[in-house]
């Protein structure tokens, strides 16, 4: 499942740099080496706009107010050389801070130093990396093995987080606006989609320089491709400070603003505001949600962790490490192999609150306090962060067997990241960005979203293929429905720079997705993987059936596999369950071949479009799967014959549905009639059943004509089928709706209309 890749090589990182070569959350620079660049590489292009700020001593500026407490006035532009003005300084008349004594923390940094809330299962708290520096020929490096071993040993011995530390850095973000950065280092990261050494996370507090008031809180999410959790114009009264909720294992964070700690509220709760002000978007036609990274803790979701492996061994058994199993995430929420489980684990404990670590001046009841130290000295004391990278293997369903694709993470160094000198590059909500400097970067609107649900047996879940009013009517005939995920899934977006995230309530959200072709894969323990190719046109894109994807437990999975290489190819595949609705919609992962996992108890129409744009379709029912759970179509065909065969089969299903919902025949007292005679009489006396029956006969005749090459005859029979289906719809317009209940009409009528559409498509298609 995992493999070792040296820091200087391997595939693209999960948090890999953007295509323009600038560094990002991964901390890797343009050369992907993981090495710290020299000063010229990391200086901003406009040093007057993006200069790193120093601060004047508090005693010298006492009594000058909040803003004056951390800024000293800059000399006038006409000052003579030698009077304190740097020769050649490009002065704009604005205030310019001067350096503060080394042992004093600027007042604004202390004011907004956050309270840190962790989960009960957390293992790697923010610490100081300098004790793990090793001198090598390459310089002073923080060694991953040393850091993990020594940190774990110290934690195990004392039972308290070793050397809790938060590093600060302050950068001018825009004229009159400064970003106070709080950097948190963890020796290791064990999450569900990746694991790696040296994890740096960031909280940025954007502050109005004149008033000292906070403008925006931006808490770093899982990667540059994930939206941050942000809060615009937070109210942080005197005596309180920002709260940060850290996700177990990944250490991605969310701001705690509404006072309901230690939980993360994506939406308002009662009279309380939510903990984010990120804009809401339509994830699918049925779901609207804030575009913000989710913390499964506190949202009622369960998240399985993967046991990290290196060189084929779990980390706690690796000969180069001395850690113990108890040093890793609790076994209760850890799975050794996702692919070996028949069903998703449903007994994982929910997240619980754990330790609180705060600034010494904080008023919260903290379990420990952290040291607040400047980040700048680390750049002089540490040349690199080194150690192997670990990968997570994503299974991608292919026509014959699943392929594997690695998702590799890398070490990160704050001063090599774009946001270190340009803090606005890490503001991910377009409205928030506009509020600070008026800019509207294109990448902030290039989003990809969707929701994943599980297809399970029974009708207790959602039936998207019918209206709400018809759900009860079809309960006895529907075989499957859509349920919320019992555990969250991992979702990988593969393009030039692959990245992965986890779902939140089944929802996944990606930011800064470059226009062009992409492959999306969803994996989970005990889940048959789903994959779909799509082309992102820019703006907001919804993957799958208008933002909806369905997965199925491995033990329930039936694989629909289609091959169009010997026919006219396959450009697109859409799988629709009769009552659950669209369960797959996308381009095939392989050229002209596809594999889609569905529940074997469902009844599906597989719709395809070939490379010439011609439509085709065929039916898959529980009887279609062999003993291995395979429904293989070696030659996927398009055109008239394929469509009329599908229409015939769909009308058979429609007749069975209508018969199950038809009004009882109270006059039927002919005990001597056979079942066949009784059905015939019932059909003749029921305009709905009669119309569907006549449409079935016409569709069967159209199949014979199409397979014989008689195009005109086939079209005539199809026209007759549509006429009969219109008779069915007209029967529902009578005063008594032909005796059918409202729920029955809502169940039957849309499918009659769908049959008319299918017949018209077949008429328009060539043989």
XYZ file of C-alpha atoms in Angstrom:
767
model
C 0.000 0.000 0.000
C 2.884 2.343 0.695
C 6.361 2.702 -0.589
C 9.450 4.717 0.096
C 10.463 7.582 -2.150
C 13.488 9.710 -1.427
C 12.989 13.412 -0.891
C 14.833 14.405 -4.037
C 12.757 12.319 -6.415
C 9.450 10.628 -7.015
C 6.122 11.634 -8.389
C 4.364 14.930 -8.042
C 3.476 15.825 -4.500
C -0.005 15.771 -3.077
C 0.688 19.346 -2.137
C 2.868 19.962 -5.131
C 3.748 23.418 -6.422
C 1.525 25.206 -8.896
C 2.423 25.008 -12.535
C 3.956 28.473 -12.496
C 6.772 27.122 -10.341
C 5.915 29.096 -7.216
C 5.987 27.191 -3.944
C 2.827 26.315 -2.090
C 1.643 24.520 1.038
C 4.033 21.661 0.484
C 6.970 23.939 1.057
C 8.762 22.713 -2.044
C 10.279 25.285 -4.274
C 10.416 25.368 -8.084
C 13.147 22.736 -8.226
C 11.070 20.290 -6.100
C 14.194 19.465 -4.136
C 12.861 20.375 -0.734
C 16.001 22.463 -0.168
C 15.842 25.962 1.251
C 16.442 28.572 -1.432
C 18.787 31.471 -0.897
C 17.553 34.911 0.169
C 17.235 36.198 -3.366
C 14.822 33.395 -4.212
C 12.445 34.160 -1.416
C 12.439 37.977 -1.457
C 9.136 39.434 -2.730
C 9.094 41.133 -6.096
C 7.958 44.398 -4.497
C 9.860 44.748 -1.221
C 8.020 47.985 -0.392
C 4.670 46.140 -0.535
C 5.716 42.707 0.689
C 8.463 43.431 3.184
C 8.818 41.366 6.318
C 8.157 43.639 9.274
C 10.241 44.279 12.357
C 8.887 46.025 15.399
C 9.927 48.782 17.772
C 10.421 48.161 21.475
C 7.260 48.535 23.523
C 8.895 50.658 26.221
C 10.099 53.267 23.735
C 6.589 53.607 22.279
C 4.521 53.328 25.440
C 1.303 55.308 25.427
C 1.073 55.665 21.637
C -1.920 53.333 21.187
C -2.278 49.896 19.645
C -0.983 50.785 16.208
C 1.821 52.893 17.604
C 2.802 50.083 19.900
C 4.182 48.062 17.008
C 5.185 50.715 14.487
C 7.690 53.547 14.463
C 7.362 56.481 12.097
C 9.435 56.417 8.946
C 11.690 59.415 8.175
C 10.394 61.973 5.711
C 11.295 61.454 2.025
C 13.572 64.499 1.922
C 15.765 63.422 4.846
C 19.477 63.733 4.213
C 21.774 60.690 4.010
C 23.249 59.875 7.355
C 20.221 60.988 9.370
C 18.692 57.539 9.610
C 17.427 57.196 6.039
C 18.887 54.372 3.948
C 20.561 55.737 0.859
C 18.475 54.963 -2.208
C 15.402 54.086 -0.152
C 12.202 54.295 -2.213
C 10.091 56.083 0.384
C 6.325 56.377 -0.068
C 5.609 58.361 3.070
C 3.926 55.493 4.888
C 4.905 54.227 8.299
C 7.868 51.900 8.294
C 8.540 49.576 11.201
C 12.003 49.163 12.641
C 13.453 46.086 14.254
C 12.536 45.245 17.812
C 14.827 43.832 20.473
C 15.255 40.094 20.062
C 13.659 39.229 23.392
C 10.410 41.149 22.898
C 7.324 39.898 21.072
C 5.384 42.647 19.272
C 2.128 43.574 20.967
C -0.019 42.683 17.962
C 1.527 39.206 17.844
C 0.801 38.602 21.514
C -2.712 40.030 21.184
C -3.844 37.517 18.558
C -1.742 34.504 19.581
C -4.375 31.743 19.282
C -5.794 29.179 21.666
C -5.218 25.728 20.169
C -7.827 22.953 20.492
C -6.868 19.389 19.598
C -8.687 16.080 19.290
C -8.389 13.341 21.875
C -6.606 11.057 19.385
C -3.913 13.577 18.442
C -0.285 12.435 18.718
C 1.830 15.180 17.166
C 1.415 18.581 18.749
C 3.185 21.763 17.600
C 6.773 21.723 18.768
C 10.206 23.212 18.121
C 12.097 21.425 15.304
C 15.546 22.682 16.366
C 16.230 19.905 18.923
C 16.127 17.445 16.024
C 18.751 19.182 13.887
C 21.537 16.914 12.661
C 24.779 18.214 11.184
C 25.484 16.662 7.792
C 27.628 17.404 4.754
C 24.575 19.190 3.355
C 24.374 21.416 6.419
C 22.126 21.529 9.466
C 19.037 19.447 8.696
C 16.017 18.340 10.692
C 16.067 14.587 10.228
C 12.677 12.881 9.971
C 13.755 9.678 11.705
C 15.389 11.575 14.546
C 12.429 13.890 14.978
C 9.857 11.082 15.077
C 11.919 8.888 17.399
C 12.928 11.540 19.901
C 9.592 13.362 19.933
C 7.718 10.092 20.464
C 10.071 8.976 23.221
C 9.685 12.280 25.069
C 5.902 12.233 24.736
C 5.748 8.614 25.871
C 7.907 9.295 28.919
C 6.201 12.452 30.162
C 2.669 12.106 28.828
C 2.721 15.775 27.850
C 3.487 17.394 24.480
C 7.220 18.063 24.170
C 8.203 21.741 23.943
C 4.930 23.251 22.651
C 5.905 26.119 20.347
C 4.215 28.526 17.975
C 6.367 30.585 15.600
C 5.321 34.008 14.379
C 6.079 36.103 11.350
C 4.510 39.402 10.296
C 4.207 40.509 6.694
C 2.663 43.505 4.986
C -0.289 42.112 3.056
C -1.625 45.299 1.450
C -1.353 49.035 2.084
C -2.488 49.519 5.655
C -3.030 45.787 6.238
C -0.568 43.404 7.892
C -0.708 39.633 8.179
C 0.313 38.167 11.523
C 1.362 34.609 10.739
C 1.392 31.825 13.315
C 3.328 28.798 12.069
C 2.953 25.402 13.790
C 5.416 22.552 13.234
C 4.623 18.883 13.864
C 7.218 16.149 13.605
C 4.856 13.823 11.731
C 1.513 13.751 9.936
C -0.611 10.586 9.904
C -3.856 11.192 8.104
C -6.158 9.217 5.874
C -4.957 10.391 2.449
C -1.276 10.885 3.200
C 1.394 10.721 5.878
C 4.740 12.448 5.995
C 7.411 13.937 8.181
C 7.639 17.665 8.980
C 4.144 19.163 8.843
C 3.820 22.964 8.900
C 0.413 24.591 9.380
C -0.520 28.265 9.394
C -3.026 30.682 10.888
C -3.016 34.182 9.438
C -4.651 37.134 11.184
C -5.001 40.086 8.815
C -4.966 43.272 10.879
C -5.897 46.850 10.084
C -2.674 48.741 10.800
C -4.370 51.935 11.967
C -7.014 50.499 14.293
C -5.380 47.218 15.233
C -8.649 45.397 14.517
C -8.653 41.982 12.831
C -9.998 41.969 9.265
C -9.752 38.279 8.414
C -8.791 34.966 9.995
C -7.456 32.369 7.551
C -6.764 28.880 8.933
C -4.815 26.577 6.640
C -6.624 23.606 5.149
C -5.243 20.317 3.921
C -3.417 21.652 0.861
C -3.222 24.566 -1.526
C -5.983 22.931 -3.568
C -8.389 22.962 -0.614
C -10.258 26.060 0.517
C -9.103 27.457 3.836
C -11.485 27.995 6.711
C -11.799 31.769 6.870
C -13.753 34.314 8.878
C -14.223 37.907 7.757
C -14.302 40.730 10.322
C -14.249 38.525 13.418
C -15.241 39.985 16.775
C -12.445 39.209 19.230
C -13.188 41.178 22.388
C -10.555 42.102 24.937
C -9.664 39.166 27.108
C -10.181 36.631 24.343
C -8.172 35.570 21.333
C -8.702 33.508 18.165
C -9.334 29.818 18.660
C -7.935 27.197 16.311
C -9.434 23.714 15.926
C -6.805 21.292 14.659
C -7.808 18.174 12.735
C -6.408 14.959 14.161
C -3.463 13.672 12.156
C -3.498 16.163 9.306
C -3.336 19.275 11.552
C -5.374 21.287 9.057
C -7.322 23.841 11.000
C -10.455 25.913 11.349
C -11.028 29.105 13.243
C -13.156 28.997 16.379
C -15.103 32.253 16.410
C -18.658 31.672 17.597
C -17.747 30.667 21.131
C -19.146 27.142 20.927
C -15.870 25.372 21.652
C -14.328 23.009 20.941
C -16.572 22.307 17.950
C -16.591 23.502 14.353
C -19.888 24.848 13.045
C -20.033 25.164 9.287
C -23.522 26.643 9.510
C -25.157 28.866 12.162
C -26.392 27.096 15.288
C -29.357 28.756 16.972
C -28.363 32.310 17.748
C -24.688 31.576 17.110
C -22.934 32.420 13.876
C -20.950 29.781 12.029
C -17.180 29.443 12.408
C -16.591 30.373 8.761
C -17.830 33.082 6.433
C -16.775 31.281 3.255
C -19.311 31.667 0.450
C -21.959 28.989 -0.060
C -22.110 27.152 -3.392
C -24.371 24.569 -5.010
C -22.427 21.339 -4.595
C -25.190 19.558 -6.491
C -28.760 20.259 -7.494
C -29.890 19.072 -4.058
C -27.149 20.421 -1.804
C -25.818 23.892 -1.008
C -22.884 24.238 1.381
C -20.087 26.660 2.337
C -16.968 26.294 0.210
C -14.665 25.513 3.131
C -12.507 22.582 4.175
C -14.220 20.268 6.628
C -13.120 18.881 9.942
C -14.743 15.456 10.368
C -14.325 15.896 14.107
C -17.309 17.751 15.563
C -19.447 17.175 12.468
C -20.672 13.723 13.411
C -18.587 11.950 10.775
C -16.147 9.093 11.134
C -12.748 9.077 9.509
C -10.536 5.974 9.188
C -6.768 6.398 9.364
C -4.254 4.282 7.497
C -1.349 2.616 9.276
C 1.815 4.141 7.734
C 4.251 1.770 6.109
C 7.828 2.204 4.918
C 9.863 -0.341 2.970
C 6.992 -2.791 3.333
C 6.833 -2.557 7.143
C 4.571 -0.601 9.468
C 6.514 2.306 10.914
C 6.496 0.901 14.434
C 8.221 -2.247 13.115
C 10.752 -0.479 10.876
C 14.387 -1.272 11.806
C 15.448 2.381 11.468
C 12.857 3.597 13.971
C 12.272 2.921 17.642
C 8.681 4.127 17.935
C 5.922 1.960 19.382
C 2.441 1.202 18.069
C 1.012 3.428 20.782
C 2.952 6.361 19.302
C 0.702 6.251 16.226
C -3.006 7.037 15.872
C -5.222 4.794 17.996
C -5.926 1.335 16.584
C -9.668 1.892 17.052
C -9.723 4.284 14.101
C -6.937 2.720 12.045
C -7.209 0.212 9.224
C -4.288 -1.703 7.802
C -5.668 -2.132 4.298
C -8.603 -0.435 2.643
C -8.919 -2.993 -0.130
C -9.256 -5.986 2.171
C -12.450 -4.934 3.941
C -15.836 -6.148 2.651
C -17.757 -3.156 4.029
C -16.884 0.281 5.397
C -16.176 0.175 9.143
C -19.200 1.589 10.949
C -17.976 1.190 14.529
C -15.287 3.882 14.470
C -15.588 6.239 17.441
C -16.564 9.818 16.739
C -13.994 12.514 17.314
C -13.723 13.859 20.843
C -12.090 17.024 22.157
C -8.648 16.674 23.690
C -5.841 18.906 24.897
C -5.984 22.687 24.864
C -2.667 24.500 24.434
C -2.656 28.273 24.781
C -0.474 31.349 25.074
C 0.624 31.966 28.684
C -1.517 35.131 28.794
C -4.664 33.351 27.593
C -7.726 33.295 29.810
C -8.803 29.804 28.711
C -8.380 26.795 30.961
C -5.485 25.215 29.058
C -3.725 21.892 29.596
C -0.422 23.419 28.529
C 1.055 26.666 27.274
C 3.262 27.236 24.274
C 6.311 29.374 23.682
C 5.737 32.153 21.128
C 8.930 32.629 19.138
C 9.961 34.424 15.926
C 10.228 32.261 12.829
C 13.051 34.217 11.205
C 15.953 32.618 13.161
C 14.980 29.156 11.923
C 16.014 30.106 8.409
C 19.559 30.645 9.675
C 19.678 27.605 11.929
C 18.077 25.009 9.617
C 19.194 24.300 6.065
C 16.648 21.626 5.247
C 14.032 19.188 6.499
C 14.832 15.675 5.279
C 13.346 12.211 5.434
C 11.577 9.718 3.196
C 8.219 10.490 1.701
C 5.288 8.134 2.079
C 2.599 7.471 -0.473
C -0.994 6.352 -0.369
C -2.083 4.021 -3.160
C -5.333 5.012 -4.876
C -7.080 2.210 -6.740
C -8.409 3.307 -10.139
C -11.005 0.915 -11.587
C -10.070 -0.342 -15.053
C -11.863 -2.627 -17.478
C -9.801 -5.679 -16.526
C -8.358 -4.850 -13.087
C -7.714 -1.913 -10.821
C -4.671 0.191 -11.566
C -2.796 1.919 -8.754
C -1.703 5.543 -8.562
C 0.512 6.910 -5.804
C -0.378 10.015 -3.882
C 2.923 11.335 -2.541
C 3.440 14.059 0.006
C 6.576 16.037 0.683
C 8.291 18.018 3.398
C 7.432 21.687 3.738
C 9.436 24.743 4.739
C 7.599 27.975 5.556
C 10.083 30.404 4.064
C 9.968 28.633 0.716
C 6.208 28.945 0.448
C 4.545 31.669 -1.583
C 2.303 32.708 1.279
C 5.294 33.372 3.551
C 6.083 36.606 1.712
C 2.723 37.051 -0.025
C 0.097 36.214 2.612
C -2.804 37.127 0.337
C -1.942 34.189 -1.903
C -3.362 31.993 0.852
C -6.736 33.755 1.072
C -9.067 31.339 -0.701
C -12.480 33.029 -0.662
C -12.927 35.561 -3.507
C -15.040 37.931 -1.395
C -12.475 37.871 1.400
C -9.678 38.647 -1.015
C -11.595 41.567 -2.504
C -12.194 42.962 0.968
C -8.469 43.273 1.632
C -6.942 44.498 -1.621
C -9.713 44.476 -4.258
C -8.047 41.736 -6.311
C -9.957 38.855 -7.941
C -7.467 36.135 -8.925
C -8.890 33.771 -11.545
C -7.800 30.708 -9.626
C -10.127 31.439 -6.721
C -13.157 30.854 -8.936
C -11.792 27.688 -10.577
C -13.497 25.143 -8.354
C -14.452 21.471 -8.576
C -17.050 20.072 -6.179
C -19.272 17.067 -5.642
C -20.880 14.756 -3.127
C -20.395 11.020 -2.620
C -23.106 8.768 -1.199
C -23.338 5.023 -0.754
C -25.707 2.836 -2.762
C -27.189 0.237 -0.437
C -29.996 -2.303 -0.481
C -33.426 -1.155 0.666
C -35.432 2.025 0.265
C -34.690 3.765 3.560
C -32.276 6.105 1.776
C -32.795 8.710 -0.921
C -34.484 7.850 -4.222
C -33.299 10.599 -6.532
C -34.890 8.918 -9.543
C -38.426 9.630 -8.355
C -40.159 12.564 -6.714
C -40.608 12.724 -2.948
C -44.295 12.067 -3.387
C -43.602 8.820 -5.247
C -41.045 7.412 -2.797
C -43.572 5.468 -0.726
C -45.297 4.169 -3.859
C -42.129 2.514 -5.196
C -40.884 1.199 -1.847
C -41.971 -2.362 -2.687
C -40.335 -2.454 -6.124
C -37.137 -0.431 -5.663
C -34.110 -2.500 -4.690
C -31.553 0.109 -3.658
C -31.315 3.705 -2.459
C -28.657 6.283 -1.579
C -27.368 6.697 1.976
C -24.938 9.036 3.689
C -21.447 7.600 3.991
C -20.784 5.647 7.205
C -17.160 6.794 7.027
C -15.575 9.608 5.076
C -13.691 8.821 1.860
C -10.451 9.929 0.289
C -10.749 11.783 -3.022
C -7.817 12.235 -5.379
C -7.759 14.776 -8.194
C -5.155 13.676 -10.692
C -3.883 16.136 -13.238
C -0.487 17.723 -13.750
C -0.233 18.282 -9.997
C -2.155 15.511 -8.177
C -3.714 16.341 -4.830
C -6.009 14.537 -2.436
C -8.479 15.428 0.265
C -11.149 13.802 2.390
C -14.877 14.246 2.172
C -16.933 16.087 4.782
C -20.410 14.624 4.971
C -19.551 13.095 1.622
C -18.736 16.511 0.112
C -15.413 17.243 -1.582
C -14.227 20.654 -2.737
C -11.185 21.677 -4.770
C -9.771 25.125 -5.414
C -7.453 26.522 -8.101
C -8.169 23.657 -10.491
C -6.578 24.473 -13.814
C -8.913 24.244 -16.826
C -8.366 21.085 -18.806
C -8.699 17.299 -18.406
C -8.683 15.722 -14.955
C -9.222 12.349 -13.318
C -11.083 12.104 -10.026
C -10.895 8.969 -7.886
C -12.769 8.229 -4.649
C -11.487 5.499 -2.338
C -12.389 4.269 1.084
C -11.987 1.239 3.341
C -14.442 -1.458 2.310
C -15.552 0.572 -0.711
C -15.258 -0.342 -4.382
C -13.399 2.654 -5.896
C -15.056 5.005 -8.347
C -13.206 7.071 -10.949
C -14.299 9.586 -13.559
C -12.531 11.699 -16.128
C -13.844 15.172 -16.867
C -12.786 18.399 -18.534
C -12.809 21.497 -16.362
C -13.899 24.531 -18.356
C -13.068 26.964 -15.558
C -15.349 28.487 -12.958
C -17.401 25.991 -10.938
C -17.483 22.364 -12.125
C -19.572 19.578 -10.598
C -18.231 16.056 -11.035
C -20.504 13.092 -11.715
C -24.245 13.302 -12.243
C -24.566 17.054 -11.633
C -22.302 16.838 -8.617
C -23.360 13.402 -7.361
C -21.233 10.240 -7.194
C -22.265 6.877 -5.768
C -20.079 4.182 -4.253
C -20.908 0.702 -3.047
C -19.491 -1.635 -0.399
C -16.995 -4.110 -1.813
C -19.106 -7.120 -0.829
C -22.179 -5.696 -2.627
C -20.348 -4.492 -5.714
C -21.309 -5.640 -9.156
C -18.994 -4.381 -11.867
C -20.502 -3.074 -15.085
C -17.708 -3.263 -17.639
C -18.004 -2.111 -21.242
C -15.610 -2.244 -24.195
C -16.125 -0.106 -27.281
C -12.756 -0.533 -28.952
C -14.152 -2.812 -31.673
C -17.225 -0.676 -32.289
C -17.285 3.137 -32.395
C -15.495 3.906 -29.146
C -16.907 5.382 -25.944
C -16.770 9.079 -25.199
C -19.077 9.196 -22.162
C -20.881 6.824 -19.801
C -23.957 7.477 -17.699
C -25.436 4.843 -15.374
C -28.979 5.457 -14.105
C -30.664 3.278 -11.489
C -34.410 3.030 -12.025
C -35.305 4.647 -8.708
C -32.072 5.864 -7.094
C -31.301 7.982 -10.162
C -27.927 8.793 -11.728
C -25.134 6.876 -9.996
C -22.339 7.572 -12.493
C -21.736 10.151 -15.206
C -18.335 10.777 -16.745
C -15.752 9.971 -19.365
C -14.279 6.460 -19.211
C -11.022 6.154 -17.305
C -9.500 3.991 -20.050
C -9.700 4.814 -23.725
C -12.994 3.400 -25.055
C -13.444 1.087 -22.023
C -15.073 1.585 -18.653
C -15.685 -0.098 -15.318
C -18.354 1.137 -12.905
C -19.151 -0.484 -9.558
C -22.865 -0.637 -8.690
C -24.996 -2.502 -6.186
C -26.024 -5.888 -7.556
C -29.603 -5.482 -6.321
C -30.226 -2.415 -8.484
C -31.692 -2.136 -11.992
C -29.761 0.128 -14.326
C -29.759 1.714 -17.744
C -26.237 2.208 -19.055
C -26.191 5.122 -21.494
C -23.166 5.698 -23.714
C -22.070 8.224 -26.302
C -19.554 7.082 -28.905
C -16.767 9.143 -30.435
C -19.061 10.298 -33.244
C -21.591 11.605 -30.733
C -24.082 8.787 -31.390
C -26.083 7.567 -28.419
C -26.573 4.024 -27.267
C -27.895 2.263 -24.177
C -28.450 -1.131 -22.621
C -29.985 -2.587 -19.469
C -28.258 -4.228 -16.498
C -30.402 -6.017 -13.891
C -29.541 -8.351 -10.997
C -29.697 -11.284 -13.435
C -26.983 -9.662 -15.580
C -24.171 -10.342 -13.099
C -22.246 -13.607 -13.222
C -21.010 -15.561 -10.209
C -18.056 -13.171 -9.911
C -20.270 -10.115 -9.824
C -19.372 -9.078 -13.377
C -21.678 -7.720 -16.075
C -19.358 -7.444 -19.069
C -20.382 -6.051 -22.453
C -17.545 -6.918 -24.849
C -19.024 -4.843 -27.688
C -20.815 -1.683 -26.604
C -23.021 -0.579 -29.503
C -24.744 2.700 -30.254
C -27.479 3.644 -32.718
C -31.118 2.785 -33.331
C -31.046 -0.929 -32.549
C -29.336 -0.406 -29.184
C -31.817 2.302 -28.207
C -34.957 0.378 -29.177
C -33.807 -2.714 -27.265
C -33.322 -0.549 -24.220
C -36.762 1.044 -24.695
C -38.367 -2.381 -24.857
C -36.669 -3.480 -21.616
C -37.511 -0.210 -19.853
C -41.186 -0.556 -20.816
C -41.184 -4.062 -19.348
C -40.033 -2.522 -16.047
C -42.621 0.250 -16.367
C -45.453 -2.231 -16.861
C -44.379 -4.153 -13.747
C -44.321 -0.900 -11.769
C -47.764 0.188 -12.998
C -49.242 -3.239 -12.299
C -47.981 -3.070 -8.702
C -49.631 0.342 -8.264
C -52.841 -0.251 -10.215
C -56.170 0.127 -8.363
C -57.721 -3.087 -7.115
C -60.308 -4.655 -9.427
C -63.306 -4.954 -7.120
C -65.464 -6.588 -9.833
C -63.061 -9.484 -10.355
C -65.038 -12.514 -9.106
C -64.211 -14.992 -11.876
C -62.627 -17.758 -9.852
C -62.256 -20.015 -12.873
C -60.020 -17.578 -14.812
C -56.328 -18.302 -15.178
C -53.764 -15.744 -14.044
C -53.005 -15.020 -17.678
C -56.676 -14.374 -18.487
C -57.074 -12.265 -15.389
C -54.040 -10.124 -16.300
C -55.348 -9.726 -19.846
C -58.757 -8.609 -18.654
C -57.218 -6.277 -16.105
C -55.005 -4.703 -18.731
C -57.872 -4.234 -21.162
C -59.964 -2.461 -18.544
C -57.151 -0.227 -17.254
C -56.170 2.558 -19.691
C -52.760 2.935 -18.051
C -51.809 -0.729 -18.223
C -53.359 -0.959 -21.698
C -51.323 1.972 -22.982
C -48.058 0.630 -21.567
C -48.827 -2.847 -22.920
C -49.429 -1.490 -26.411
C -46.207 0.539 -26.180
C -44.332 -2.648 -25.213
C -45.668 -4.491 -28.251
C -44.701 -1.626 -30.536
C -41.201 -1.451 -29.037
C -40.744 -5.196 -29.523
C -41.767 -4.790 -33.174
C -39.291 -1.927 -33.528
C -36.512 -4.186 -32.212
C -37.291 -6.843 -34.833
C -37.382 -4.243 -37.609
C -34.161 -2.527 -36.525
C -32.269 -5.810 -36.226
C -33.509 -6.709 -39.736
C -32.279 -3.407 -41.142
C -35.787 -2.059 -41.781
C -35.340 1.526 -40.615
C -38.716 2.894 -41.781
C -40.638 0.054 -40.170
C -38.706 0.507 -36.944
C -39.526 4.219 -36.877
C -43.215 3.500 -37.517
C -43.332 1.123 -34.569
C -41.503 3.657 -32.379
C -44.043 6.330 -33.319
C -46.803 3.943 -32.308
C -45.062 3.376 -28.968
C -44.914 7.113 -28.272
C -48.592 7.469 -29.138
C -49.505 4.738 -26.657
C -47.401 6.369 -23.935
C -49.160 9.686 -24.562
C -52.431 7.810 -23.995
C -51.096 6.774 -20.591
C -50.300 10.364 -19.689
C -53.713 11.520 -20.917
C -55.384 8.934 -18.666
C -53.749 10.602 -15.683
C -55.346 13.911 -16.694
C -58.885 12.628 -16.174
C -60.835 13.546 -13.063
C -60.179 10.238 -11.319
C -56.654 9.725 -12.750
C -57.857 6.329 -14.053
C -58.216 5.279 -10.417
C -54.523 5.697 -9.605
C -53.377 7.495 -6.456
C -51.385 10.715 -6.577
C -48.268 8.846 -5.465
C -48.729 6.246 -8.200
C -49.146 8.947 -10.836
C -45.958 10.655 -9.626
C -44.121 7.337 -9.946
C -45.455 6.258 -13.360
C -45.895 9.475 -15.338
C -42.214 10.619 -15.386
C -41.146 7.187 -16.593
C -43.766 7.274 -19.351
C -42.350 10.631 -20.436
C -38.814 9.187 -20.299
C -40.018 6.367 -22.571
C -41.316 8.930 -25.072
C -37.936 10.670 -25.026
C -36.112 7.366 -25.526
C -38.342 6.481 -28.482
C -37.756 9.884 -30.093
C -33.990 9.495 -29.648
C -34.239 6.118 -31.366
C -36.243 7.607 -34.234
C -33.550 10.240 -34.751
C -30.729 7.669 -34.641
C -29.368 5.826 -37.652
C -29.286 2.065 -37.862
